[in-house]
PDB file of C-alpha atoms and ligand atoms in Angstrom:
ATOM      1  CA  MET O   1     132.277 121.414  95.672  1.00 81.00           C
ATOM      2  CA  ASN O   2     128.611 121.447  94.713  1.00 92.00           C
ATOM      3  CA  ASN O   3     126.731 124.716  94.510  1.00 98.00           C
ATOM      4  CA  ILE O   4     123.067 124.162  95.211  1.00 98.00           C
ATOM      5  CA  LEU O   5     119.979 126.127  94.163  1.00 98.00           C
ATOM      6  CA  VAL O   6     116.688 125.432  95.968  1.00 98.00           C
ATOM      7  CA  ILE O   7     113.737 126.827  94.006  1.00 98.00           C
ATOM      8  CA  GLY O   8     110.576 127.105  96.090  1.00 97.00           C
ATOM      9  CA  ALA O   9     112.735 127.462  99.196  1.00 96.00           C
ATOM     10  CA  CYS O  10     110.053 129.270 101.216  1.00 95.00           C
ATOM     11  CA  GLY O  11     107.514 126.447 100.956  1.00 95.00           C
ATOM     12  CA  GLN O  12     106.742 123.805 103.571  1.00 95.00           C
ATOM     13  CA  LEU O  13     109.531 121.407 102.531  1.00 97.00           C
ATOM     14  CA  GLY O  14     111.857 124.084 101.107  1.00 96.00           C
ATOM     15  CA  THR O  15     112.184 125.987 104.385  1.00 95.00           C
ATOM     16  CA  GLU O  16     113.475 122.957 106.285  1.00 96.00           C
ATOM     17  CA  LEU O  17     115.403 121.365 103.449  1.00 98.00           C
ATOM     18  CA  THR O  18     117.316 124.583 102.671  1.00 97.00           C
ATOM     19  CA  THR O  19     118.300 124.976 106.321  1.00 96.00           C
ATOM     20  CA  ARG O  20     119.565 121.381 106.410  1.00 97.00           C
ATOM     21  CA  LEU O  21     121.474 121.724 103.130  1.00 98.00           C
ATOM     22  CA  ARG O  22     123.162 124.876 104.477  1.00 97.00           C
ATOM     23  CA  GLU O  23     124.194 122.985 107.620  1.00 97.00           C
ATOM     24  CA  ILE O  24     125.681 120.198 105.506  1.00 97.00           C
ATOM     25  CA  TYR O  25     127.281 122.102 102.621  1.00 97.00           C
ATOM     26  CA  GLY O  26     127.798 125.592 104.086  1.00 97.00           C
ATOM     27  CA  GLU O  27     125.848 128.838 103.672  1.00 96.00           C
ATOM     28  CA  GLU O  28     128.010 129.964 100.759  1.00 97.00           C
ATOM     29  CA  HIS O  29     127.104 126.873  98.697  1.00 98.00           C
ATOM     30  CA  VAL O  30     123.303 126.914  99.029  1.00 98.00           C
ATOM     31  CA  VAL O  31     121.214 129.573  97.281  1.00 98.00           C
ATOM     32  CA  ALA O  32     117.550 129.811  98.277  1.00 97.00           C
ATOM     33  CA  ALA O  33     115.109 131.136  95.678  1.00 97.00           C
ATOM     34  CA  ASP O  34     111.418 131.895  95.732  1.00 96.00           C
ATOM     35  CA  LYS O  35     108.864 134.237  94.196  1.00 95.00           C
ATOM     36  CA  LYS O  36     108.857 136.466  97.263  1.00 89.00           C
ATOM     37  CA  GLU O  37     111.363 137.598  99.862  1.00 86.00           C
ATOM     38  CA  PRO O  38     111.340 135.121 102.768  1.00 83.00           C
ATOM     39  CA  VAL O  39     109.928 135.966 106.172  1.00 78.00           C
ATOM     40  CA  SER O  40     111.999 133.191 107.792  1.00 76.00           C
ATOM     41  CA  ASP O  41     115.715 132.846 108.586  1.00 81.00           C
ATOM     42  CA  LEU O  42     116.324 131.877 104.962  1.00 84.00           C
ATOM     43  CA  LYS O  43     117.160 135.470 104.106  1.00 81.00           C
ATOM     44  CA  GLU O  44     120.233 135.255 106.357  1.00 86.00           C
ATOM     45  CA  GLY O  45     121.952 133.272 103.584  1.00 93.00           C
ATOM     46  CA  LEU O  46     122.134 133.654  99.783  1.00 96.00           C
ATOM     47  CA  PHE O  47     118.678 134.421  98.428  1.00 96.00           C
ATOM     48  CA  GLU O  48     117.241 135.292  95.003  1.00 97.00           C
ATOM     49  CA  VAL O  49     113.733 136.403  94.131  1.00 96.00           C
ATOM     50  CA  LEU O  50     112.962 134.090  91.224  1.00 97.00           C
ATOM     51  CA  ASP O  51     109.895 133.210  89.165  1.00 97.00           C
ATOM     52  CA  ILE O  52     110.538 129.658  87.979  1.00 97.00           C
ATOM     53  CA  MET O  53     108.599 130.338  84.773  1.00 96.00           C
ATOM     54  CA  ASP O  54     111.056 133.092  83.800  1.00 97.00           C
ATOM     55  CA  ILE O  55     113.618 130.857  82.153  1.00 97.00           C
ATOM     56  CA  ASN O  56     116.101 133.657  81.369  1.00 97.00           C
ATOM     57  CA  ARG O  57     116.172 134.678  85.007  1.00 98.00           C
ATOM     58  CA  VAL O  58     116.624 131.016  86.028  1.00 98.00           C
ATOM     59  CA  LYS O  59     119.618 130.835  83.643  1.00 98.00           C
ATOM     60  CA  GLU O  60     121.013 134.062  85.087  1.00 98.00           C
ATOM     61  CA  VAL O  61     120.868 132.695  88.661  1.00 98.00           C
ATOM     62  CA  LEU O  62     122.380 129.340  87.612  1.00 98.00           C
ATOM     63  CA  LYS O  63     125.283 131.214  86.018  1.00 98.00           C
ATOM     64  CA  LYS O  64     125.760 133.777  88.777  1.00 98.00           C
ATOM     65  CA  TYR O  65     126.354 131.091  91.426  1.00 98.00           C
ATOM     66  CA  GLN O  66     127.878 128.380  89.160  1.00 98.00           C
ATOM     67  CA  ILE O  67     125.097 126.038  90.271  1.00 98.00           C
ATOM     68  CA  THR O  68     125.721 122.294  89.914  1.00 98.00           C
ATOM     69  CA  GLU O  69     122.627 120.923  91.672  1.00 98.00           C
ATOM     70  CA  VAL O  70     119.007 122.136  91.632  1.00 98.00           C
ATOM     71  CA  TYR O  71     116.177 121.210  94.003  1.00 98.00           C
ATOM     72  CA  HIS O  72     112.973 122.152  92.193  1.00 98.00           C
ATOM     73  CA  LEU O  73     110.215 122.272  94.833  1.00 98.00           C
ATOM     74  CA  VAL O  74     107.686 124.548  93.141  1.00 97.00           C
ATOM     75  CA  ALA O  75     104.200 123.107  92.565  1.00 97.00           C
ATOM     76  CA  LEU O  76     100.543 123.806  92.974  1.00 97.00           C
ATOM     77  CA  LEU O  77      99.395 121.081  95.406  1.00 97.00           C
ATOM     78  CA  SER O  78      96.358 118.827  95.135  1.00 97.00           C
ATOM     79  CA  ALA O  79      93.579 121.014  96.562  1.00 97.00           C
ATOM     80  CA  THR O  80      94.684 124.327  95.018  1.00 97.00           C
ATOM     81  CA  ALA O  81      95.349 122.689  91.656  1.00 98.00           C
ATOM     82  CA  GLU O  82      91.696 121.605  91.391  1.00 97.00           C
ATOM     83  CA  ALA O  83      90.653 125.273  91.408  1.00 96.00           C
ATOM     84  CA  SER O  84      92.889 126.096  88.392  1.00 97.00           C
ATOM     85  CA  PRO O  85      93.698 122.855  86.563  1.00 98.00           C
ATOM     86  CA  ARG O  86      95.108 124.526  83.466  1.00 98.00           C
ATOM     87  CA  PHE O  87      97.405 126.810  85.429  1.00 98.00           C
ATOM     88  CA  ALA O  88      98.468 123.896  87.690  1.00 98.00           C
ATOM     89  CA  TRP O  89      99.360 121.805  84.658  1.00 98.00           C
ATOM     90  CA  GLU O  90     101.369 124.634  83.088  1.00 98.00           C
ATOM     91  CA  LEU O  91     103.220 125.509  86.279  1.00 98.00           C
ATOM     92  CA  ASN O  92     103.904 121.947  87.422  1.00 98.00           C
ATOM     93  CA  MET O  93     104.908 120.612  84.000  1.00 98.00           C
ATOM     94  CA  ASN O  94     106.633 123.516  82.246  1.00 97.00           C
ATOM     95  CA  SER O  95     108.818 124.338  85.232  1.00 98.00           C
ATOM     96  CA  LEU O  96     110.070 120.732  85.349  1.00 98.00           C
ATOM     97  CA  VAL O  97     110.603 120.316  81.625  1.00 98.00           C
ATOM     98  CA  ASN O  98     112.392 123.703  81.429  1.00 98.00           C
ATOM     99  CA  LEU O  99     114.796 122.603  84.156  1.00 98.00           C
ATOM    100  CA  LEU O 100     115.378 119.191  82.548  1.00 98.00           C
ATOM    101  CA  ASP O 101     116.262 121.028  79.337  1.00 98.00           C
ATOM    102  CA  LEU O 102     118.592 123.434  81.131  1.00 98.00           C
ATOM    103  CA  ALA O 103     120.406 120.515  82.768  1.00 98.00           C
ATOM    104  CA  ASN O 104     120.631 118.808  79.411  1.00 97.00           C
ATOM    105  CA  GLU O 105     122.147 121.968  77.884  1.00 97.00           C
ATOM    106  CA  GLY O 106     124.836 121.852  80.585  1.00 98.00           C
ATOM    107  CA  HIS O 107     123.621 124.677  82.859  1.00 98.00           C
ATOM    108  CA  PHE O 108     123.830 122.357  85.881  1.00 98.00           C
ATOM    109  CA  LYS O 109     124.453 118.661  86.554  1.00 98.00           C
ATOM    110  CA  ARG O 110     121.902 117.145  88.884  1.00 98.00           C
ATOM    111  CA  LEU O 111     118.194 117.682  89.556  1.00 98.00           C
ATOM    112  CA  TYR O 112     115.981 116.826  92.521  1.00 98.00           C
ATOM    113  CA  TRP O 113     112.249 116.962  91.908  1.00 98.00           C
ATOM    114  CA  PRO O 114     109.530 115.831  94.339  1.00 98.00           C
ATOM    115  CA  SER O 115     106.711 113.548  93.324  1.00 98.00           C
ATOM    116  CA  SER O 116     103.844 112.486  95.577  1.00 98.00           C
ATOM    117  CA  ILE O 117     101.471 109.698  96.584  1.00 98.00           C
ATOM    118  CA  ALA O 118      99.054 111.656  94.372  1.00 98.00           C
ATOM    119  CA  VAL O 119     100.417 109.637  91.414  1.00 98.00           C
ATOM    120  CA  PHE O 120      98.289 106.756  92.687  1.00 98.00           C
ATOM    121  CA  GLY O 121      94.639 106.536  91.716  1.00 98.00           C
ATOM    122  CA  PRO O 122      91.382 104.737  92.473  1.00 98.00           C
ATOM    123  CA  ASN O 123      92.562 101.516  90.826  1.00 98.00           C
ATOM    124  CA  THR O 124      96.025 101.437  92.407  1.00 98.00           C
ATOM    125  CA  PRO O 125      96.349  98.784  95.155  1.00 98.00           C
ATOM    126  CA  LYS O 126      95.603 100.767  98.340  1.00 98.00           C
ATOM    127  CA  VAL O 127      97.558  98.753 100.875  1.00 98.00           C
ATOM    128  CA  ASN O 128     101.335  98.357 100.675  1.00 98.00           C
ATOM    129  CA  THR O 129     101.344  99.989  97.246  1.00 98.00           C
ATOM    130  CA  PRO O 130     104.334  98.590  95.355  1.00 98.00           C
ATOM    131  CA  GLN O 131     107.004 100.693  93.634  1.00 98.00           C
ATOM    132  CA  GLN O 132     105.874  99.512  90.206  1.00 98.00           C
ATOM    133  CA  THR O 133     102.105  99.394  89.997  1.00 98.00           C
ATOM    134  CA  PHE O 134      98.982 100.497  88.171  1.00 98.00           C
ATOM    135  CA  MET O 135      98.625 104.295  88.358  1.00 98.00           C
ATOM    136  CA  ASP O 136      95.509 106.219  87.305  1.00 98.00           C
ATOM    137  CA  PRO O 137      95.625 109.518  89.245  1.00 98.00           C
ATOM    138  CA  SER O 138      92.372 111.426  89.172  1.00 98.00           C
ATOM    139  CA  SER O 139      93.501 114.821  90.537  1.00 98.00           C
ATOM    140  CA  ILE O 140      95.201 117.276  88.198  1.00 98.00           C
ATOM    141  CA  TYR O 141      98.083 117.469  90.679  1.00 98.00           C
ATOM    142  CA  GLY O 142      98.486 113.678  90.537  1.00 98.00           C
ATOM    143  CA  ILE O 143      98.279 113.690  86.752  1.00 98.00           C
ATOM    144  CA  SER O 144     101.036 116.326  86.589  1.00 98.00           C
ATOM    145  CA  LYS O 145     103.211 114.402  89.067  1.00 98.00           C
ATOM    146  CA  LEU O 146     102.842 111.139  87.135  1.00 98.00           C
ATOM    147  CA  ALA O 147     103.655 112.896  83.853  1.00 98.00           C
ATOM    148  CA  GLY O 148     106.638 114.545  85.606  1.00 98.00           C
ATOM    149  CA  GLU O 149     107.907 111.147  86.732  1.00 98.00           C
ATOM    150  CA  ARG O 150     107.788 109.933  83.146  1.00 98.00           C
ATOM    151  CA  TRP O 151     109.731 113.021  81.973  1.00 98.00           C
ATOM    152  CA  CYS O 152     112.414 112.394  84.612  1.00 98.00           C
ATOM    153  CA  ASP O 153     112.757 108.761  83.598  1.00 98.00           C
ATOM    154  CA  TYR O 154     112.854 109.768  79.927  1.00 98.00           C
ATOM    155  CA  TYR O 155     115.703 112.258  80.489  1.00 98.00           C
ATOM    156  CA  PHE O 156     117.678 109.657  82.416  1.00 98.00           C
ATOM    157  CA  ASP O 157     117.098 107.105  79.683  1.00 98.00           C
ATOM    158  CA  LYS O 158     117.805 109.337  76.709  1.00 98.00           C
ATOM    159  CA  HIS O 159     120.370 111.764  78.146  1.00 98.00           C
ATOM    160  CA  ASN O 160     121.764 109.908  81.159  1.00 97.00           C
ATOM    161  CA  MET O 161     120.630 112.806  83.314  1.00 97.00           C
ATOM    162  CA  ASP O 162     121.189 112.509  87.052  1.00 98.00           C
ATOM    163  CA  VAL O 163     117.635 113.223  88.166  1.00 98.00           C
ATOM    164  CA  ARG O 164     116.322 111.891  91.485  1.00 98.00           C
ATOM    165  CA  SER O 165     112.896 111.949  93.096  1.00 99.00           C
ATOM    166  CA  ILE O 166     110.747 110.786  96.006  1.00 98.00           C
ATOM    167  CA  ARG O 167     106.980 110.232  96.135  1.00 98.00           C
ATOM    168  CA  TYR O 168     106.283 112.090  99.375  1.00 98.00           C
ATOM    169  CA  PRO O 169     103.349 111.154 101.565  1.00 98.00           C
ATOM    170  CA  GLY O 170     101.644 113.990 103.517  1.00 98.00           C
ATOM    171  CA  LEU O 171     104.397 115.964 105.280  1.00 98.00           C
ATOM    172  CA  ILE O 172     104.007 117.187 108.853  1.00 98.00           C
ATOM    173  CA  GLY O 173     106.287 119.594 110.685  1.00 97.00           C
ATOM    174  CA  TYR O 174     106.120 122.473 113.153  1.00 96.00           C
ATOM    175  CA  LYS O 175     108.592 124.868 111.507  1.00 94.00           C
ATOM    176  CA  SER O 176     106.675 125.597 108.308  1.00 90.00           C
ATOM    177  CA  LEU O 177     103.082 125.532 107.098  1.00 90.00           C
ATOM    178  CA  PRO O 178     101.752 123.576 104.130  1.00 87.00           C
ATOM    179  CA  GLY O 179      99.612 125.286 101.531  1.00 88.00           C
ATOM    180  CA  GLY O 180      96.896 123.855  99.348  1.00 95.00           C
ATOM    181  CA  GLY O 181      97.269 120.122  99.997  1.00 97.00           C
ATOM    182  CA  THR O 182      94.780 117.402 100.929  1.00 98.00           C
ATOM    183  CA  THR O 183      96.992 116.173 103.775  1.00 98.00           C
ATOM    184  CA  ASP O 184      97.272 119.685 105.301  1.00 97.00           C
ATOM    185  CA  TYR O 185      94.668 118.782 107.952  1.00 98.00           C
ATOM    186  CA  ALA O 186      97.345 116.694 109.674  1.00 98.00           C
ATOM    187  CA  VAL O 187      99.386 119.851 110.319  1.00 98.00           C
ATOM    188  CA  ASP O 188      96.444 122.148 111.142  1.00 98.00           C
ATOM    189  CA  ILE O 189      95.127 119.725 113.755  1.00 98.00           C
ATOM    190  CA  TYR O 190      98.268 120.174 115.877  1.00 98.00           C
ATOM    191  CA  HIS O 191      98.083 123.972 115.618  1.00 98.00           C
ATOM    192  CA  LYS O 192      94.459 123.934 116.805  1.00 97.00           C
ATOM    193  CA  ALA O 193      95.156 121.486 119.648  1.00 98.00           C
ATOM    194  CA  LYS O 194      98.077 123.592 120.827  1.00 97.00           C
ATOM    195  CA  ALA O 195      96.008 126.784 120.664  1.00 97.00           C
ATOM    196  CA  GLY O 196      93.296 125.128 122.782  1.00 97.00           C
ATOM    197  CA  GLU O 197      90.754 125.397 119.931  1.00 98.00           C
ATOM    198  CA  ASP O 198      88.371 122.800 118.481  1.00 98.00           C
ATOM    199  CA  PHE O 199      89.246 121.350 115.085  1.00 98.00           C
ATOM    200  CA  SER O 200      86.947 120.917 112.120  1.00 98.00           C
ATOM    201  CA  CYS O 201      88.367 118.276 109.768  1.00 98.00           C
ATOM    202  CA  PHE O 202      87.701 118.437 106.022  1.00 98.00           C
ATOM    203  CA  LEU O 203      88.224 114.651 105.692  1.00 98.00           C
ATOM    204  CA  ARG O 204      86.130 111.810 107.149  1.00 98.00           C
ATOM    205  CA  ALA O 205      87.270 110.261 110.433  1.00 98.00           C
ATOM    206  CA  ASP O 206      88.313 106.982 108.756  1.00 98.00           C
ATOM    207  CA  THR O 207      90.370 108.399 105.858  1.00 98.00           C
ATOM    208  CA  LYS O 208      93.681 106.578 106.087  1.00 98.00           C
ATOM    209  CA  LEU O 209      96.634 108.149 104.270  1.00 98.00           C
ATOM    210  CA  PRO O 210     100.418 107.719 104.264  1.00 98.00           C
ATOM    211  CA  MET O 211     102.203 110.490 106.211  1.00 98.00           C
ATOM    212  CA  MET O 212     105.743 111.451 107.230  1.00 98.00           C
ATOM    213  CA  TYR O 213     107.352 113.708 109.807  1.00 98.00           C
ATOM    214  CA  MET O 214     109.330 116.501 108.163  1.00 98.00           C
ATOM    215  CA  GLU O 215     112.670 115.530 109.667  1.00 98.00           C
ATOM    216  CA  ASP O 216     112.351 112.096 108.060  1.00 98.00           C
ATOM    217  CA  ALA O 217     111.362 113.703 104.738  1.00 98.00           C
ATOM    218  CA  VAL O 218     114.390 116.019 104.776  1.00 98.00           C
ATOM    219  CA  ARG O 219     116.720 113.150 105.711  1.00 98.00           C
ATOM    220  CA  ALA O 220     115.239 110.937 102.959  1.00 98.00           C
ATOM    221  CA  THR O 221     115.875 113.690 100.410  1.00 98.00           C
ATOM    222  CA  VAL O 222     119.463 114.264 101.516  1.00 98.00           C
ATOM    223  CA  GLU O 223     120.210 110.524 101.659  1.00 98.00           C
ATOM    224  CA  LEU O 224     118.820 109.945  98.184  1.00 98.00           C
ATOM    225  CA  MET O 225     120.839 112.857  96.769  1.00 98.00           C
ATOM    226  CA  GLN O 226     124.024 111.631  98.482  1.00 98.00           C
ATOM    227  CA  ALA O 227     123.655 108.024  97.286  1.00 98.00           C
ATOM    228  CA  PRO O 228     126.133 106.857  94.627  1.00 98.00           C
ATOM    229  CA  ALA O 229     124.550 107.103  91.167  1.00 97.00           C
ATOM    230  CA  ASP O 230     125.047 103.417  90.421  1.00 97.00           C
ATOM    231  CA  GLN O 231     122.828 102.497  93.388  1.00 98.00           C
ATOM    232  CA  ILE O 232     119.868 104.471  92.057  1.00 98.00           C
ATOM    233  CA  THR O 233     117.683 102.032  90.129  1.00 98.00           C
ATOM    234  CA  ILE O 234     114.566 104.240  90.029  1.00 98.00           C
ATOM    235  CA  ARG O 235     114.729 107.443  87.984  1.00 98.00           C
ATOM    236  CA  SER O 236     110.992 108.118  87.968  1.00 98.00           C
ATOM    237  CA  SER O 237     110.399 108.472  91.729  1.00 99.00           C
ATOM    238  CA  TYR O 238     110.919 106.343  94.841  1.00 99.00           C
ATOM    239  CA  ASN O 239     108.170 105.117  97.177  1.00 98.00           C
ATOM    240  CA  VAL O 240     109.074 106.036 100.772  1.00 98.00           C
ATOM    241  CA  ALA O 241     106.995 105.143 103.825  1.00 98.00           C
ATOM    242  CA  ALA O 242     106.926 106.227 107.460  1.00 98.00           C
ATOM    243  CA  MET O 243     103.426 105.938 108.976  1.00 98.00           C
ATOM    244  CA  SER O 244      99.761 105.782 107.974  1.00 98.00           C
ATOM    245  CA  PHE O 245      96.880 107.152 110.006  1.00 98.00           C
ATOM    246  CA  THR O 246      93.316 108.459 109.886  1.00 98.00           C
ATOM    247  CA  PRO O 247      92.118 111.804 111.325  1.00 98.00           C
ATOM    248  CA  GLU O 248      90.602 109.827 114.204  1.00 98.00           C
ATOM    249  CA  ASP O 249      93.975 108.149 114.928  1.00 98.00           C
ATOM    250  CA  VAL O 250      95.821 111.467 115.130  1.00 98.00           C
ATOM    251  CA  TYR O 251      93.002 112.985 117.209  1.00 98.00           C
ATOM    252  CA  GLU O 252      93.211 110.093 119.716  1.00 98.00           C
ATOM    253  CA  GLU O 253      96.990 110.498 119.935  1.00 98.00           C
ATOM    254  CA  ILE O 254      96.709 114.261 120.531  1.00 98.00           C
ATOM    255  CA  LYS O 255      94.012 113.671 123.186  1.00 98.00           C
ATOM    256  CA  LYS O 256      96.579 111.804 125.295  1.00 98.00           C
ATOM    257  CA  HIS O 257      98.326 115.188 125.698  1.00 98.00           C
ATOM    258  CA  CYS O 258      95.318 117.548 125.392  1.00 98.00           C
ATOM    259  CA  PRO O 259      92.344 115.746 127.021  1.00 97.00           C
ATOM    260  CA  ASP O 260      89.863 118.582 126.285  1.00 97.00           C
ATOM    261  CA  PHE O 261      90.618 118.715 122.562  1.00 98.00           C
ATOM    262  CA  LYS O 262      87.524 118.292 120.328  1.00 98.00           C
ATOM    263  CA  ILE O 263      87.175 117.342 116.660  1.00 98.00           C
ATOM    264  CA  SER O 264      84.249 117.484 114.232  1.00 98.00           C
ATOM    265  CA  TYR O 265      84.083 116.213 110.656  1.00 98.00           C
ATOM    266  CA  GLU O 266      82.886 118.227 107.658  1.00 98.00           C
ATOM    267  CA  PRO O 267      84.233 116.490 104.542  1.00 98.00           C
ATOM    268  CA  ASP O 268      84.524 118.735 101.465  1.00 98.00           C
ATOM    269  CA  PHE O 269      85.862 118.294  97.895  1.00 97.00           C
ATOM    270  CA  ARG O 270      89.203 117.114  99.297  1.00 98.00           C
ATOM    271  CA  GLN O 271      87.546 113.881 100.479  1.00 98.00           C
ATOM    272  CA  GLU O 272      87.295 112.684  96.887  1.00 98.00           C
ATOM    273  CA  ILE O 273      90.999 113.388  96.322  1.00 98.00           C
ATOM    274  CA  ALA O 274      91.947 111.539  99.530  1.00 98.00           C
ATOM    275  CA  ASP O 275      89.698 108.584  98.632  1.00 98.00           C
ATOM    276  CA  SER O 276      91.546 108.197  95.347  1.00 98.00           C
ATOM    277  CA  TRP O 277      94.949 107.880  97.088  1.00 98.00           C
ATOM    278  CA  ASN O 278      96.535 104.854  98.714  1.00 98.00           C
ATOM    279  CA  GLN O 279      96.685 104.009 102.418  1.00 98.00           C
ATOM    280  CA  SER O 280     100.133 102.548 102.887  1.00 98.00           C
ATOM    281  CA  ILE O 281     103.329 102.126 100.920  1.00 98.00           C
ATOM    282  CA  ASP O 282     105.827  99.392 100.147  1.00 98.00           C
ATOM    283  CA  ASP O 283     109.188 101.171 100.141  1.00 98.00           C
ATOM    284  CA  SER O 284     111.413  98.102  99.969  1.00 98.00           C
ATOM    285  CA  VAL O 285     113.150  99.384  96.818  1.00 98.00           C
ATOM    286  CA  ALA O 286     114.242 102.619  98.576  1.00 98.00           C
ATOM    287  CA  GLN O 287     115.368 100.526 101.555  1.00 98.00           C
ATOM    288  CA  ARG O 288     117.433  98.277  99.301  1.00 98.00           C
ATOM    289  CA  ASP O 289     118.908 100.988  97.024  1.00 98.00           C
ATOM    290  CA  TRP O 290     119.890 103.723  99.465  1.00 98.00           C
ATOM    291  CA  GLY O 291     119.099 102.365 102.924  1.00 98.00           C
ATOM    292  CA  TRP O 292     115.883 104.321 103.608  1.00 98.00           C
ATOM    293  CA  LYS O 293     114.480 103.886 107.133  1.00 98.00           C
ATOM    294  CA  PRO O 294     112.015 106.231 108.887  1.00 98.00           C
ATOM    295  CA  GLU O 295     112.585 107.318 112.489  1.00 98.00           C
ATOM    296  CA  TYR O 296     109.242 108.848 113.451  1.00 98.00           C
ATOM    297  CA  ASP O 297     105.905 107.145 114.066  1.00 98.00           C
ATOM    298  CA  LEU O 298     102.630 108.867 115.059  1.00 98.00           C
ATOM    299  CA  LYS O 299     103.385 108.737 118.786  1.00 98.00           C
ATOM    300  CA  ARG O 300     106.863 110.249 118.534  1.00 98.00           C
ATOM    301  CA  MET O 301     105.802 112.849 115.963  1.00 98.00           C
ATOM    302  CA  THR O 302     102.869 113.949 118.158  1.00 98.00           C
ATOM    303  CA  GLU O 303     105.152 114.453 121.148  1.00 98.00           C
ATOM    304  CA  VAL O 304     107.595 116.552 119.098  1.00 98.00           C
ATOM    305  CA  MET O 305     104.862 118.582 117.386  1.00 98.00           C
ATOM    306  CA  LEU O 306     103.073 119.481 120.620  1.00 98.00           C
ATOM    307  CA  GLU O 307     106.315 120.245 122.407  1.00 98.00           C
ATOM    308  CA  ASN O 308     107.577 122.615 119.728  1.00 97.00           C
ATOM    309  CA  LEU O 309     104.546 124.446 118.391  1.00 96.00           C
TER     310      LEU O 309
HETATM  311  C1  AKB W 401      98.941 117.197  99.026  1.00 82.87           C
HETATM  312  O1  AKB W 401      98.155 116.861  99.928  1.00 82.87           O
HETATM  313  O2  AKB W 401      98.580 117.682  97.959  1.00 82.87           O
HETATM  314  C2  AKB W 401     100.401 116.951  99.241  1.00 82.87           C
HETATM  315  C3  AKB W 401     100.843 115.639  98.687  1.00 82.87           C
HETATM  316  C4  AKB W 401     100.393 114.381  99.311  1.00 82.87           C
HETATM  317  O3  AKB W 401     101.562 115.614  97.731  1.00 82.87           O
HETATM  318  N1  AKB W 401     100.724 117.041 100.633  1.00 82.87           N
END
């Protein structure tokens, strides 16, 4: 039986992914870890306060629970990383390389690490971006994710390490809040609509970006990790797609449920980050290798978000 450690378990993806992994593998096989004690239900199961940069403590936790599989979800996201590029680089890179080394030394067997559409840059094809393409990320977050992808591929190549990864689009869910991303507006907008408040958007009305409902993102992660190793042909990170929309598209969809809802646009520094990213994704390699298929589009996601918030 696998024993799983989720580091960064209290974050937007971690909260929902940990819950799902506990449902699948059992509470006693999934340890949640984060820098602070959780405020959510996560503390009902195994939990460790853990600073990912404290490598001795990471080793201690790996040993204590005989961990075989690690989900490393810690990162400074695109907007926050721009405020402290040096710190973002150190956190995002060193934490990954430390874990790759620990796996290589035999402390655990398999690593999941998330990448992002932020690996794409101004000269990447914007529409139906292929799996293999030109990548010139211009945000420090994107630079760290692209470098991370190369490290993952390198460890697979040189050490046959079982490392798996997905390039997530913007993630949207009602159970947990994002923090510090450029796509965060697409979560905030639902909170404001539900609270009956107006929404001020930090991106232009026509900024089209790839997005995904959280349940699809969690399922994609689990399906990739459960796929037989010989079916995994990409060890850098997989493109996965679900939907693409602009702030105006999501506003119009919400208005069908909340006719009085109002939006205004005040683009800030995040506009430049968003403009450097792609608009839609070709995920045919993920479809072929491990059967990826999204279940939520904008309409269905909007219904679920507004019903549950
Ligand atoms: C961000 O906006 O920084 C993230 C991402 C696309 O990786 N949500």
